[in-house]
mmCIF file of C-alpha atoms and ligand atoms in Angstrom:
data_model
loop_
_atom_site.group_PDB
_atom_site.id
_atom_site.type_symbol
_atom_site.label_atom_id
_atom_site.label_comp_id
_atom_site.label_asym_id
_atom_site.label_seq_id
_atom_site.Cartn_x
_atom_site.Cartn_y
_atom_site.Cartn_z
ATOM 1 C CA MET A 41 107.190 118.625 123.378
ATOM 2 C CA PRO A 42 103.986 116.994 124.496
ATOM 3 C CA LEU A 43 102.336 113.778 123.558
ATOM 4 C CA VAL A 44 100.131 114.617 120.591
ATOM 5 C CA ASP A 45 96.876 113.457 119.065
ATOM 6 C CA LEU A 46 97.730 110.630 116.665
ATOM 7 C CA LYS A 47 94.873 111.375 114.279
ATOM 8 C CA ASP A 48 96.137 114.925 113.811
ATOM 9 C CA MET A 49 99.684 113.616 113.318
ATOM 10 C CA LEU A 50 98.809 111.080 110.627
ATOM 11 C CA ARG A 51 96.337 113.304 108.790
ATOM 12 C CA HIS A 52 99.087 115.876 108.506
ATOM 13 C CA ALA A 53 101.527 113.229 107.279
ATOM 14 C CA ARG A 54 99.114 112.070 104.600
ATOM 15 C CA ALA A 55 98.303 115.628 103.530
ATOM 16 C CA LYS A 56 101.995 116.504 103.235
ATOM 17 C CA GLY A 57 103.068 113.225 101.634
ATOM 18 C CA PHE A 58 105.291 111.709 104.301
ATOM 19 C CA ALA A 59 105.011 108.730 106.663
ATOM 20 C CA VAL A 60 105.616 108.543 110.390
ATOM 21 C CA GLY A 61 107.622 105.555 111.616
ATOM 22 C CA ALA A 62 105.891 103.347 114.201
ATOM 23 C CA TYR A 63 108.627 101.411 115.945
ATOM 24 C CA ASP A 64 107.864 98.552 118.331
ATOM 25 C CA ALA A 65 109.631 98.977 121.670
ATOM 26 C CA VAL A 66 110.549 95.889 123.686
ATOM 27 C CA ASP A 67 112.211 97.577 126.648
ATOM 28 C CA SER A 68 112.827 101.057 128.006
ATOM 29 C CA ASN A 69 116.180 101.260 126.210
ATOM 30 C CA PHE A 70 114.309 100.815 122.908
ATOM 31 C CA VAL A 71 111.871 103.551 123.938
ATOM 32 C CA ALA A 72 114.748 105.931 124.669
ATOM 33 C CA ALA A 73 116.487 104.973 121.415
ATOM 34 C CA ILE A 74 113.355 105.438 119.285
ATOM 35 C CA ILE A 75 112.781 108.911 120.693
ATOM 36 C CA GLU A 76 116.487 109.783 120.454
ATOM 37 C CA GLY A 77 116.562 108.707 116.796
ATOM 38 C CA ALA A 78 113.472 110.767 116.017
ATOM 39 C CA GLU A 79 114.981 113.758 117.814
ATOM 40 C CA ALA A 80 118.168 113.428 115.780
ATOM 41 C CA ALA A 81 116.046 113.494 112.598
ATOM 42 C CA ARG A 82 113.638 116.156 113.958
ATOM 43 C CA ALA A 83 110.785 113.796 113.059
ATOM 44 C CA PRO A 84 107.420 113.030 114.659
ATOM 45 C CA VAL A 85 107.390 109.448 115.895
ATOM 46 C CA ILE A 86 105.147 106.658 117.170
ATOM 47 C CA VAL A 87 106.336 104.328 119.920
ATOM 48 C CA SER A 88 104.384 101.080 119.522
ATOM 49 C CA PHE A 89 103.769 98.148 121.822
ATOM 50 C CA ALA A 90 102.828 94.931 120.035
ATOM 51 C CA GLU A 91 100.530 92.750 122.104
ATOM 52 C CA SER A 92 102.369 89.691 120.751
ATOM 53 C CA HIS A 93 105.509 90.926 122.570
ATOM 54 C CA PHE A 94 103.879 91.285 125.989
ATOM 55 C CA ALA A 95 105.320 87.951 127.128
ATOM 56 C CA HIS A 96 108.767 89.590 126.982
ATOM 57 C CA TYR A 97 108.124 92.633 129.166
ATOM 58 C CA ASP A 98 105.887 94.210 131.766
ATOM 59 C CA PHE A 99 103.504 96.231 129.597
ATOM 60 C CA PRO A 100 102.201 98.575 132.356
ATOM 61 C CA ALA A 101 105.749 99.420 133.442
ATOM 62 C CA LEU A 102 106.974 99.939 129.870
ATOM 63 C CA VAL A 103 104.115 102.241 128.866
ATOM 64 C CA ALA A 104 104.703 104.259 132.041
ATOM 65 C CA ALA A 105 108.358 104.614 131.057
ATOM 66 C CA ALA A 106 107.375 105.569 127.516
ATOM 67 C CA GLU A 107 104.945 108.194 128.772
ATOM 68 C CA SER A 108 107.710 109.693 130.872
ATOM 69 C CA HIS A 109 110.142 109.725 127.907
ATOM 70 C CA ALA A 110 107.490 111.109 125.552
ATOM 71 C CA LYS A 111 106.663 114.039 127.818
ATOM 72 C CA ARG A 112 110.322 115.064 127.797
ATOM 73 C CA ALA A 113 110.815 114.490 124.072
ATOM 74 C CA ARG A 114 111.849 117.314 121.739
ATOM 75 C CA VAL A 115 109.649 115.948 118.933
ATOM 76 C CA PRO A 116 105.921 115.087 118.856
ATOM 77 C CA VAL A 117 105.268 111.546 120.047
ATOM 78 C CA ALA A 118 102.271 109.205 120.125
ATOM 79 C CA LEU A 119 102.040 105.913 122.035
ATOM 80 C CA PHE A 120 100.314 103.059 120.252
ATOM 81 C CA LEU A 121 98.933 99.567 120.915
ATOM 82 C CA ASP A 122 100.083 97.484 117.928
ATOM 83 C CA HIS A 123 98.121 94.339 116.946
ATOM 84 C CA GLY A 124 95.667 94.588 119.830
ATOM 85 C CA ALA A 125 93.804 91.306 120.144
ATOM 86 C CA SER A 126 90.494 92.456 121.608
ATOM 87 C CA ARG A 127 88.347 95.310 122.889
ATOM 88 C CA GLU A 128 89.571 94.494 126.409
ATOM 89 C CA SER A 129 93.194 94.858 125.261
ATOM 90 C CA ALA A 130 92.376 98.272 123.838
ATOM 91 C CA VAL A 131 90.587 99.428 127.020
ATOM 92 C CA GLU A 132 93.545 98.273 129.117
ATOM 93 C CA ALA A 133 96.149 99.891 126.860
ATOM 94 C CA ILE A 134 94.282 103.228 126.948
ATOM 95 C CA ARG A 135 94.083 102.943 130.728
ATOM 96 C CA LEU A 136 97.847 102.472 130.826
ATOM 97 C CA GLY A 137 98.540 105.494 128.631
ATOM 98 C CA VAL A 138 98.523 104.785 124.879
ATOM 99 C CA ASN A 139 96.677 107.312 122.707
ATOM 100 C CA GLY A 140 96.137 105.183 119.609
ATOM 101 C CA VAL A 141 95.143 101.539 119.210
ATOM 102 C CA MET A 142 95.133 98.906 116.522
ATOM 103 C CA VAL A 143 92.576 96.161 116.571
ATOM 104 C CA ASP A 144 93.847 93.280 114.487
ATOM 105 C CA ALA A 145 90.970 91.159 113.271
ATOM 106 C CA SER A 146 92.528 90.770 109.821
ATOM 107 C CA HIS A 147 92.619 86.963 110.109
ATOM 108 C CA LEU A 148 88.788 86.889 110.285
ATOM 109 C CA PRO A 149 86.312 86.893 107.376
ATOM 110 C CA PHE A 150 85.234 90.400 106.245
ATOM 111 C CA ASP A 151 81.991 90.627 108.261
ATOM 112 C CA GLU A 152 83.604 89.377 111.455
ATOM 113 C CA ASN A 153 86.558 91.707 111.001
ATOM 114 C CA VAL A 154 84.089 94.602 110.594
ATOM 115 C CA ALA A 155 82.130 93.617 113.723
ATOM 116 C CA ALA A 156 85.228 93.184 115.918
ATOM 117 C CA THR A 157 86.757 96.431 114.680
ATOM 118 C CA ARG A 158 83.526 98.409 115.077
ATOM 119 C CA SER A 159 83.215 97.434 118.690
ATOM 120 C CA VAL A 160 86.718 98.795 119.406
ATOM 121 C CA VAL A 161 86.059 101.945 117.358
ATOM 122 C CA GLY A 162 82.848 102.646 119.330
ATOM 123 C CA MET A 163 84.683 102.403 122.642
ATOM 124 C CA ALA A 164 87.883 104.200 121.571
ATOM 125 C CA HIS A 165 86.209 107.108 119.772
ATOM 126 C CA GLY A 166 84.038 107.605 122.850
ATOM 127 C CA VAL A 167 87.206 108.410 124.798
ATOM 128 C CA GLY A 168 88.973 110.346 122.029
ATOM 129 C CA VAL A 169 91.395 107.627 120.893
ATOM 130 C CA PRO A 170 91.852 106.881 117.165
ATOM 131 C CA VAL A 171 91.844 103.331 115.820
ATOM 132 C CA GLU A 172 93.764 101.467 113.119
ATOM 133 C CA GLY A 173 92.084 98.504 111.475
ATOM 134 C CA GLU A 174 93.585 96.008 109.045
ATOM 135 C CA LEU A 175 91.999 94.556 105.953
ATOM 136 C CA GLY A 176 93.768 91.860 103.982
ATOM 137 C CA TYR A 177 96.408 89.845 105.795
ATOM 138 C CA VAL A 178 100.127 90.520 106.304
ATOM 139 C CA PRO A 179 101.776 87.247 107.320
ATOM 140 C CA GLY A 180 105.223 86.611 108.786
ATOM 141 C CA VAL A 181 107.719 84.722 106.636
ATOM 142 C CA GLU A 182 110.635 83.764 108.795
ATOM 143 C CA GLY A 183 112.715 85.075 111.659
ATOM 144 C CA VAL A 184 111.590 87.394 114.391
ATOM 145 C CA ASP A 185 107.816 87.402 114.836
ATOM 146 C CA ALA A 186 107.108 85.191 111.832
ATOM 147 C CA GLU A 187 105.384 82.525 113.929
ATOM 148 C CA ARG A 188 103.082 85.171 115.358
ATOM 149 C CA HIS A 189 101.605 85.849 111.923
ATOM 150 C CA PRO A 190 101.015 82.388 110.424
ATOM 151 C CA GLY A 191 99.362 81.636 107.099
ATOM 152 C CA GLU A 192 99.302 83.015 103.583
ATOM 153 C CA ILE A 193 99.276 86.600 102.400
ATOM 154 C CA ARG A 194 95.855 88.029 101.413
ATOM 155 C CA LEU A 195 96.038 91.282 99.490
ATOM 156 C CA THR A 196 93.618 94.121 100.259
ATOM 157 C CA SER A 197 90.886 94.729 97.704
ATOM 158 C CA PRO A 198 90.356 98.469 96.973
ATOM 159 C CA ARG A 199 86.574 97.985 96.799
ATOM 160 C CA GLU A 200 86.414 96.163 100.134
ATOM 161 C CA ALA A 201 88.777 98.703 101.678
ATOM 162 C CA ALA A 202 86.279 101.520 101.068
ATOM 163 C CA LEU A 203 83.408 99.409 102.443
ATOM 164 C CA TYR A 204 85.488 98.459 105.478
ATOM 165 C CA VAL A 205 86.448 102.045 106.359
ATOM 166 C CA ASP A 206 82.812 103.172 106.033
ATOM 167 C CA ALA A 207 81.430 100.251 108.016
ATOM 168 C CA THR A 208 83.973 100.401 110.858
ATOM 169 C CA GLY A 209 84.798 104.114 111.153
ATOM 170 C CA VAL A 210 88.530 103.357 111.529
ATOM 171 C CA ASP A 211 90.858 106.353 111.437
ATOM 172 C CA PHE A 212 93.749 104.559 109.722
ATOM 173 C CA LEU A 213 93.776 101.524 107.486
ATOM 174 C CA ALA A 214 96.549 98.916 107.424
ATOM 175 C CA VAL A 215 96.698 97.331 103.992
ATOM 176 C CA SER A 216 98.295 94.237 102.560
ATOM 177 C CA VAL A 217 100.116 94.963 99.302
ATOM 178 C CA GLY A 218 102.997 92.517 99.418
ATOM 179 C CA THR A 219 104.884 93.191 102.669
ATOM 180 C CA VAL A 220 105.354 90.545 105.373
ATOM 181 C CA HIS A 221 106.199 90.736 109.073
ATOM 182 C CA GLY A 222 109.736 89.755 110.006
ATOM 183 C CA ARG A 223 112.664 88.788 107.782
ATOM 184 C CA LEU A 224 112.005 88.259 104.119
ATOM 185 C CA ARG A 225 112.756 85.226 102.019
ATOM 186 C CA GLY A 226 113.847 86.591 98.662
ATOM 187 C CA GLU A 227 112.890 89.912 97.100
ATOM 188 C CA PRO A 228 109.718 91.648 98.297
ATOM 189 C CA ARG A 229 107.257 92.243 95.442
ATOM 190 C CA LEU A 230 104.914 95.141 96.071
ATOM 191 C CA ASP A 231 101.618 95.685 94.308
ATOM 192 C CA LEU A 232 101.904 99.458 93.976
ATOM 193 C CA ASP A 233 98.984 99.770 91.557
ATOM 194 C CA ARG A 234 96.764 98.137 94.144
ATOM 195 C CA LEU A 235 98.018 100.579 96.785
ATOM 196 C CA ALA A 236 97.347 103.540 94.500
ATOM 197 C CA ALA A 237 93.812 102.245 93.837
ATOM 198 C CA ILE A 238 93.184 101.877 97.591
ATOM 199 C CA ALA A 239 94.438 105.424 98.188
ATOM 200 C CA VAL A 240 91.890 106.706 95.657
ATOM 201 C CA THR A 241 88.952 104.914 97.292
ATOM 202 C CA VAL A 242 89.971 105.476 100.935
ATOM 203 C CA GLY A 243 90.541 108.927 102.426
ATOM 204 C CA VAL A 244 92.082 107.891 105.748
ATOM 205 C CA PRO A 245 95.860 107.583 106.229
ATOM 206 C CA LEU A 246 97.146 104.192 105.078
ATOM 207 C CA VAL A 247 99.474 101.998 107.117
ATOM 208 C CA ILE A 248 102.090 99.464 106.089
ATOM 209 C CA HIS A 249 103.054 96.599 108.380
ATOM 210 C CA GLY A 250 106.277 94.739 107.801
ATOM 211 C CA GLY A 251 108.589 97.631 106.917
ATOM 212 C CA THR A 252 111.722 95.535 107.444
ATOM 213 C CA GLY A 253 113.382 94.150 104.331
ATOM 214 C CA LEU A 254 112.044 96.691 101.853
ATOM 215 C CA THR A 255 114.557 98.773 99.945
ATOM 216 C CA ASP A 256 114.627 102.506 100.565
ATOM 217 C CA GLU A 257 113.233 102.947 97.059
ATOM 218 C CA GLN A 258 110.306 100.658 97.839
ATOM 219 C CA LEU A 259 109.616 102.455 101.096
ATOM 220 C CA ARG A 260 109.582 105.795 99.258
ATOM 221 C CA SER A 261 107.237 104.435 96.616
ATOM 222 C CA LEU A 262 104.785 103.342 99.334
ATOM 223 C CA VAL A 263 104.853 106.814 100.893
ATOM 224 C CA ALA A 264 104.319 108.426 97.484
ATOM 225 C CA ARG A 265 101.046 106.441 97.191
ATOM 226 C CA GLY A 266 99.383 107.595 100.425
ATOM 227 C CA VAL A 267 101.065 105.573 103.187
ATOM 228 C CA ALA A 268 101.301 107.768 106.303
ATOM 229 C CA LYS A 269 102.506 105.231 108.903
ATOM 230 C CA ILE A 270 105.104 102.509 108.485
ATOM 231 C CA ASN A 271 105.537 99.826 111.136
ATOM 232 C CA TYR A 272 109.118 98.804 111.584
ATOM 233 C CA TYR A 273 110.576 96.351 114.059
ATOM 234 C CA THR A 274 112.631 93.341 112.919
ATOM 235 C CA ALA A 275 115.489 95.431 111.548
ATOM 236 C CA LEU A 276 115.743 97.227 114.899
ATOM 237 C CA SER A 277 115.733 93.883 116.689
ATOM 238 C CA ASP A 278 118.497 92.501 114.435
ATOM 239 C CA LEU A 279 120.665 95.613 114.851
ATOM 240 C CA ALA A 280 120.123 95.567 118.623
ATOM 241 C CA ALA A 281 121.059 91.888 118.842
ATOM 242 C CA ALA A 282 124.238 92.430 116.808
ATOM 243 C CA ALA A 283 125.237 95.481 118.859
ATOM 244 C CA ALA A 284 124.614 93.649 122.136
ATOM 245 C CA SER A 285 126.506 90.564 121.073
ATOM 246 C CA ASN A 286 129.524 92.619 119.912
ATOM 247 C CA ALA A 287 129.584 94.581 123.124
ATOM 248 C CA LEU A 288 129.170 91.484 125.275
ATOM 249 C CA ALA A 289 131.887 89.505 123.491
ATOM 250 C CA ASP A 290 134.263 90.853 126.113
ATOM 251 C CA VAL A 291 132.568 90.305 129.472
ATOM 252 C CA GLU A 292 134.814 92.840 131.135
ATOM 253 C CA THR A 293 133.357 95.640 129.023
ATOM 254 C CA GLY A 294 130.305 95.344 131.253
ATOM 255 C CA TYR A 295 126.592 95.152 130.660
ATOM 256 C CA ALA A 296 126.061 98.921 130.592
ATOM 257 C CA ALA A 297 128.234 99.110 127.456
ATOM 258 C CA ALA A 298 125.809 96.737 125.711
ATOM 259 C CA ILE A 299 122.882 98.935 126.741
ATOM 260 C CA ASP A 300 124.631 101.959 125.229
ATOM 261 C CA ALA A 301 125.529 100.061 122.050
ATOM 262 C CA VAL A 302 121.957 98.868 121.565
ATOM 263 C CA ARG A 303 120.570 102.345 122.122
ATOM 264 C CA ALA A 304 122.973 103.877 119.615
ATOM 265 C CA ALA A 305 122.267 101.212 116.960
ATOM 266 C CA VAL A 306 118.483 101.504 117.303
ATOM 267 C CA ALA A 307 118.559 105.313 117.380
ATOM 268 C CA ASP A 308 120.690 105.431 114.208
ATOM 269 C CA GLU A 309 118.303 103.170 112.306
ATOM 270 C CA VAL A 310 115.277 105.133 113.506
ATOM 271 C CA ALA A 311 116.897 108.393 112.359
ATOM 272 C CA ARG A 312 117.853 106.829 109.013
ATOM 273 C CA THR A 313 114.358 105.493 108.339
ATOM 274 C CA CYS A 314 112.742 108.799 109.348
ATOM 275 C CA GLU A 315 114.754 110.304 106.470
ATOM 276 C CA VAL A 316 113.593 107.586 104.078
ATOM 277 C CA PHE A 317 109.946 107.989 105.141
ATOM 278 C CA GLY A 318 110.158 111.760 104.538
ATOM 279 C CA ALA A 319 109.415 112.492 108.229
ATOM 280 C CA ALA A 320 112.802 114.050 108.980
ATOM 281 C CA GLY A 321 112.631 117.780 109.633
ATOM 282 C CA ARG A 322 108.836 117.653 110.082
ATOM 283 C CA ALA A 323 108.674 117.809 113.892
ATOM 284 C CA ASP A 324 107.906 121.515 114.316
ATOM 285 C CA GLU A 325 105.245 121.804 111.608
ATOM 286 C CA THR A 326 103.617 118.583 112.862
ATOM 287 C CA LEU A 327 103.518 119.880 116.407
ATOM 288 C CA ALA A 328 101.927 123.111 115.196
ATOM 289 C CA VAL A 329 98.922 121.266 113.687
ATOM 290 C CA CYS A 330 98.435 118.614 116.394
ATOM 291 C CA ARG A 331 96.300 118.937 119.480
ATOM 292 C CA SER A 332 98.322 117.966 122.496
ATOM 293 C CA TRP A 333 97.215 114.829 124.275
ATOM 294 C CA ARG A 334 96.297 115.720 127.841
ATOM 295 C CA ASN A 335 94.758 113.734 130.654
ATOM 296 C CA VAL A 336 91.972 115.183 132.796
ATOM 297 C CA GLU A 337 91.752 115.030 136.575
ATOM 298 C CA HIS A 338 88.161 114.671 137.743
ATOM 299 C CA VAL A 339 88.335 115.599 141.432
ATOM 300 C CA ILE A 340 85.511 115.405 143.981
ATOM 301 C CA LEU A 341 86.194 116.663 147.493
ATOM 302 C CA PHE A 342 83.626 115.198 149.877
ATOM 303 C CA ASN A 343 82.604 114.034 153.321
ATOM 304 C CA TRP A 344 80.603 110.890 153.912
ATOM 305 C CA SER A 345 77.391 111.580 155.845
ATOM 306 C CA ASP A 346 77.509 110.617 159.522
ATOM 307 C CA GLU A 347 75.154 107.642 159.096
ATOM 308 C CA VAL A 348 77.632 105.951 156.701
ATOM 309 C CA GLY A 349 80.014 105.088 159.532
ATOM 310 C CA ASP A 350 82.027 101.929 158.892
ATOM 311 C CA ARG A 351 80.434 101.373 155.497
ATOM 312 C CA ALA A 352 82.659 104.091 153.987
ATOM 313 C CA ALA A 353 85.485 101.653 153.282
ATOM 314 C CA GLU A 354 83.122 99.280 151.495
ATOM 315 C CA PHE A 355 81.539 102.105 149.458
ATOM 316 C CA GLU A 356 84.959 103.341 148.397
ATOM 317 C CA ALA A 357 86.207 99.868 147.504
ATOM 318 C CA GLU A 358 83.193 99.336 145.252
ATOM 319 C CA GLY A 359 83.819 102.685 143.531
ATOM 320 C CA ARG A 360 87.512 102.004 143.011
ATOM 321 C CA GLU A 361 86.792 98.568 141.608
ATOM 322 C CA ARG A 362 83.994 99.534 139.244
ATOM 323 C CA LEU A 363 85.116 102.969 138.115
ATOM 324 C CA SER A 364 88.712 102.048 137.357
ATOM 325 C CA ARG A 365 87.536 99.486 134.782
ATOM 326 C CA LEU A 366 85.539 101.938 132.660
ATOM 327 C CA PRO A 367 86.924 102.898 129.225
ATOM 328 C CA GLY A 368 89.032 106.040 129.339
ATOM 329 C CA VAL A 369 89.593 105.862 133.098
ATOM 330 C CA ARG A 370 93.299 105.722 133.864
ATOM 331 C CA GLU A 371 92.933 105.579 137.643
ATOM 332 C CA ALA A 372 90.098 105.830 140.157
ATOM 333 C CA THR A 373 91.252 106.182 143.708
ATOM 334 C CA VAL A 374 90.353 107.893 146.979
ATOM 335 C CA GLY A 375 92.592 110.322 148.846
ATOM 336 C CA ALA A 376 92.398 110.954 152.595
ATOM 337 C CA ALA A 377 92.972 114.486 153.941
ATOM 338 C CA ILE A 378 96.256 114.844 155.776
ATOM 339 C CA HIS A 379 94.926 117.657 157.994
ATOM 340 C CA ALA A 380 92.186 116.789 160.489
ATOM 341 C CA ASP A 381 90.670 120.287 160.253
ATOM 342 C CA ALA A 382 90.395 120.294 156.419
ATOM 343 C CA PRO A 383 86.820 121.061 155.308
ATOM 344 C CA TYR A 384 86.762 117.936 153.150
ATOM 345 C CA GLN A 385 88.227 114.740 154.531
ATOM 346 C CA ARG A 386 88.029 112.555 151.402
ATOM 347 C CA ALA A 387 88.639 113.033 147.676
ATOM 348 C CA TRP A 388 87.806 110.972 144.625
ATOM 349 C CA LEU A 389 90.809 111.326 142.321
ATOM 350 C CA ILE A 390 89.764 110.093 138.888
ATOM 351 C CA ARG A 391 92.309 110.448 136.107
ATOM 352 C CA LEU A 392 90.793 110.268 132.624
ATOM 353 C CA ALA A 393 92.606 109.820 129.339
ATOM 354 C CA SER A 394 91.230 112.982 127.692
ATOM 355 C CA ALA A 395 88.447 115.570 127.778
ATOM 356 C CA ALA A 396 86.400 113.194 125.580
ATOM 357 C CA ALA A 397 86.966 110.456 128.165
ATOM 358 C CA GLU A 398 85.607 112.780 130.856
ATOM 359 C CA ALA A 399 82.427 113.354 128.818
ATOM 360 C CA ALA A 400 82.015 109.605 128.231
ATOM 361 C CA TYR A 401 82.619 108.860 131.894
ATOM 362 C CA MET A 402 79.913 111.303 133.012
ATOM 363 C CA LYS A 403 77.359 109.409 130.872
ATOM 364 C CA ASP A 404 78.578 105.885 131.515
ATOM 365 C CA PRO A 405 75.742 103.745 132.967
ATOM 366 C CA ALA A 406 78.060 101.950 135.427
ATOM 367 C CA HIS A 407 79.368 105.274 136.699
ATOM 368 C CA LEU A 408 75.843 106.712 136.998
ATOM 369 C CA ASP A 409 74.668 103.602 138.829
ATOM 370 C CA TYR A 410 77.452 103.917 141.399
ATOM 371 C CA ALA A 411 77.043 107.688 141.696
ATOM 372 C CA ASN A 412 73.264 107.635 142.111
ATOM 373 C CA ARG A 413 72.937 104.500 144.234
ATOM 374 C CA VAL A 414 75.998 104.677 146.500
ATOM 375 C CA PHE A 415 77.861 107.958 146.385
ATOM 376 C CA ARG A 416 75.504 110.899 145.977
ATOM 377 C CA PRO A 417 72.881 109.781 148.546
ATOM 378 C CA HIS A 418 75.630 109.422 151.164
ATOM 379 C CA ALA A 419 77.932 112.321 150.312
ATOM 380 C CA ALA A 420 75.753 115.409 149.971
ATOM 381 C CA ASP A 421 78.636 117.531 151.234
ATOM 382 C CA ARG A 422 80.878 117.707 148.165
ATOM 383 C CA ILE A 423 82.399 119.913 145.482
ATOM 384 C CA LYS A 424 83.913 118.836 142.203
ATOM 385 C CA GLY A 425 86.005 120.036 139.286
ATOM 386 C CA ASP A 426 87.708 118.798 136.115
ATOM 387 C CA PHE A 427 91.260 119.843 135.326
ATOM 388 C CA LEU A 428 93.446 119.383 132.284
ATOM 389 C CA ARG A 429 96.874 118.129 133.262
ATOM 390 C CA ASP A 430 100.015 119.644 131.805
HETATM 391 P P1 13P B 55 108.726 94.253 110.601
HETATM 392 O O1 13P B 55 109.173 93.542 111.847
HETATM 393 O O2 13P B 55 108.734 93.367 109.403
HETATM 394 O O3 13P B 55 109.474 95.532 110.388
HETATM 395 O O4 13P B 55 107.186 94.631 110.818
HETATM 396 C C1 13P B 55 106.813 95.335 111.971
HETATM 397 C C2 13P B 55 105.340 95.454 112.071
HETATM 398 O O5 13P B 55 104.626 95.445 111.084
HETATM 399 C C3 13P B 55 104.759 95.608 113.420
HETATM 400 O O6 13P B 55 103.379 95.746 113.382
#
């Protein structure tokens, strides 16, 4: 099954009254386990990458691995930047292959949160990528990740939630109704009336951060009140650590046994929570209503004019440098013909995140500046085309 459009996936979940699990991956074994667990439950799934975890792994390499797993998955998958810190983080994550982003400005005052989120929404929507914003504040309490979310809980106000969604244009709203990131001290107390009031004022799918530590009953009661995405990590981390430490107790068992044990433990918990969230058994119907997420190859076959001479390398370097930084561009590179008698000796090979990204790229002022100043005047001999990738 292909990667799918996350907005379609979560709108369907909200309409049908279930939630999709968004599980943070911290290595490629987690990615495999998350997808395996979802496949076992026949559930759509989101593989997330939390920016606060980037110190632990090579983000470009891990997203590439996740993209490869997702394309071979037997359930619909979306790849997501969790707790993105800035517009630049979102641009970079889209370049690397995610198809949904969160901008987390929830620690800022309302107006600043709106401004920071809007700037990401403007960029991301331009290239077809949906955005999650957060209003209210979900802190960490103790244990894994707690120190990354310092401070006190601030619950989301239903009135502000509606204003925030209108002012920012976010596609999904993360709300604070009593959950915390990481392990819980004591019993979680959820403000379900508040959640229900938010769901009445806000039409977009709602998101819960801090899924770990809630009882199955509490998780179900969140889903029943409009939550369509539940972020879940610390429990997976704890189960993985326990499985690894058991397997490694006897050194002679070997490291590969720990990898297998971790994958099995994480996959089981993913499958179990997909059941609790109501996502189990929903893979086929979800796939049927989701657009598939497909990159576009923008290809220009060309020859530099004779007068360009040695400047060709410099012209191409400038293009590579400038074009590959534009939002929605996954790669901008030049290919050289391998046959000397080919009618075109050079090719711009520009991979874009989506058809929307292609449209944005064609209008982008930096692209037009390069095209009109450097490329077109010196490469009159050219043909081009745009192709959807499988
Ligand atoms: P937990 O680690 O508490 O499950 O929360 C995960 C999360 O909200 C990631 O964004």
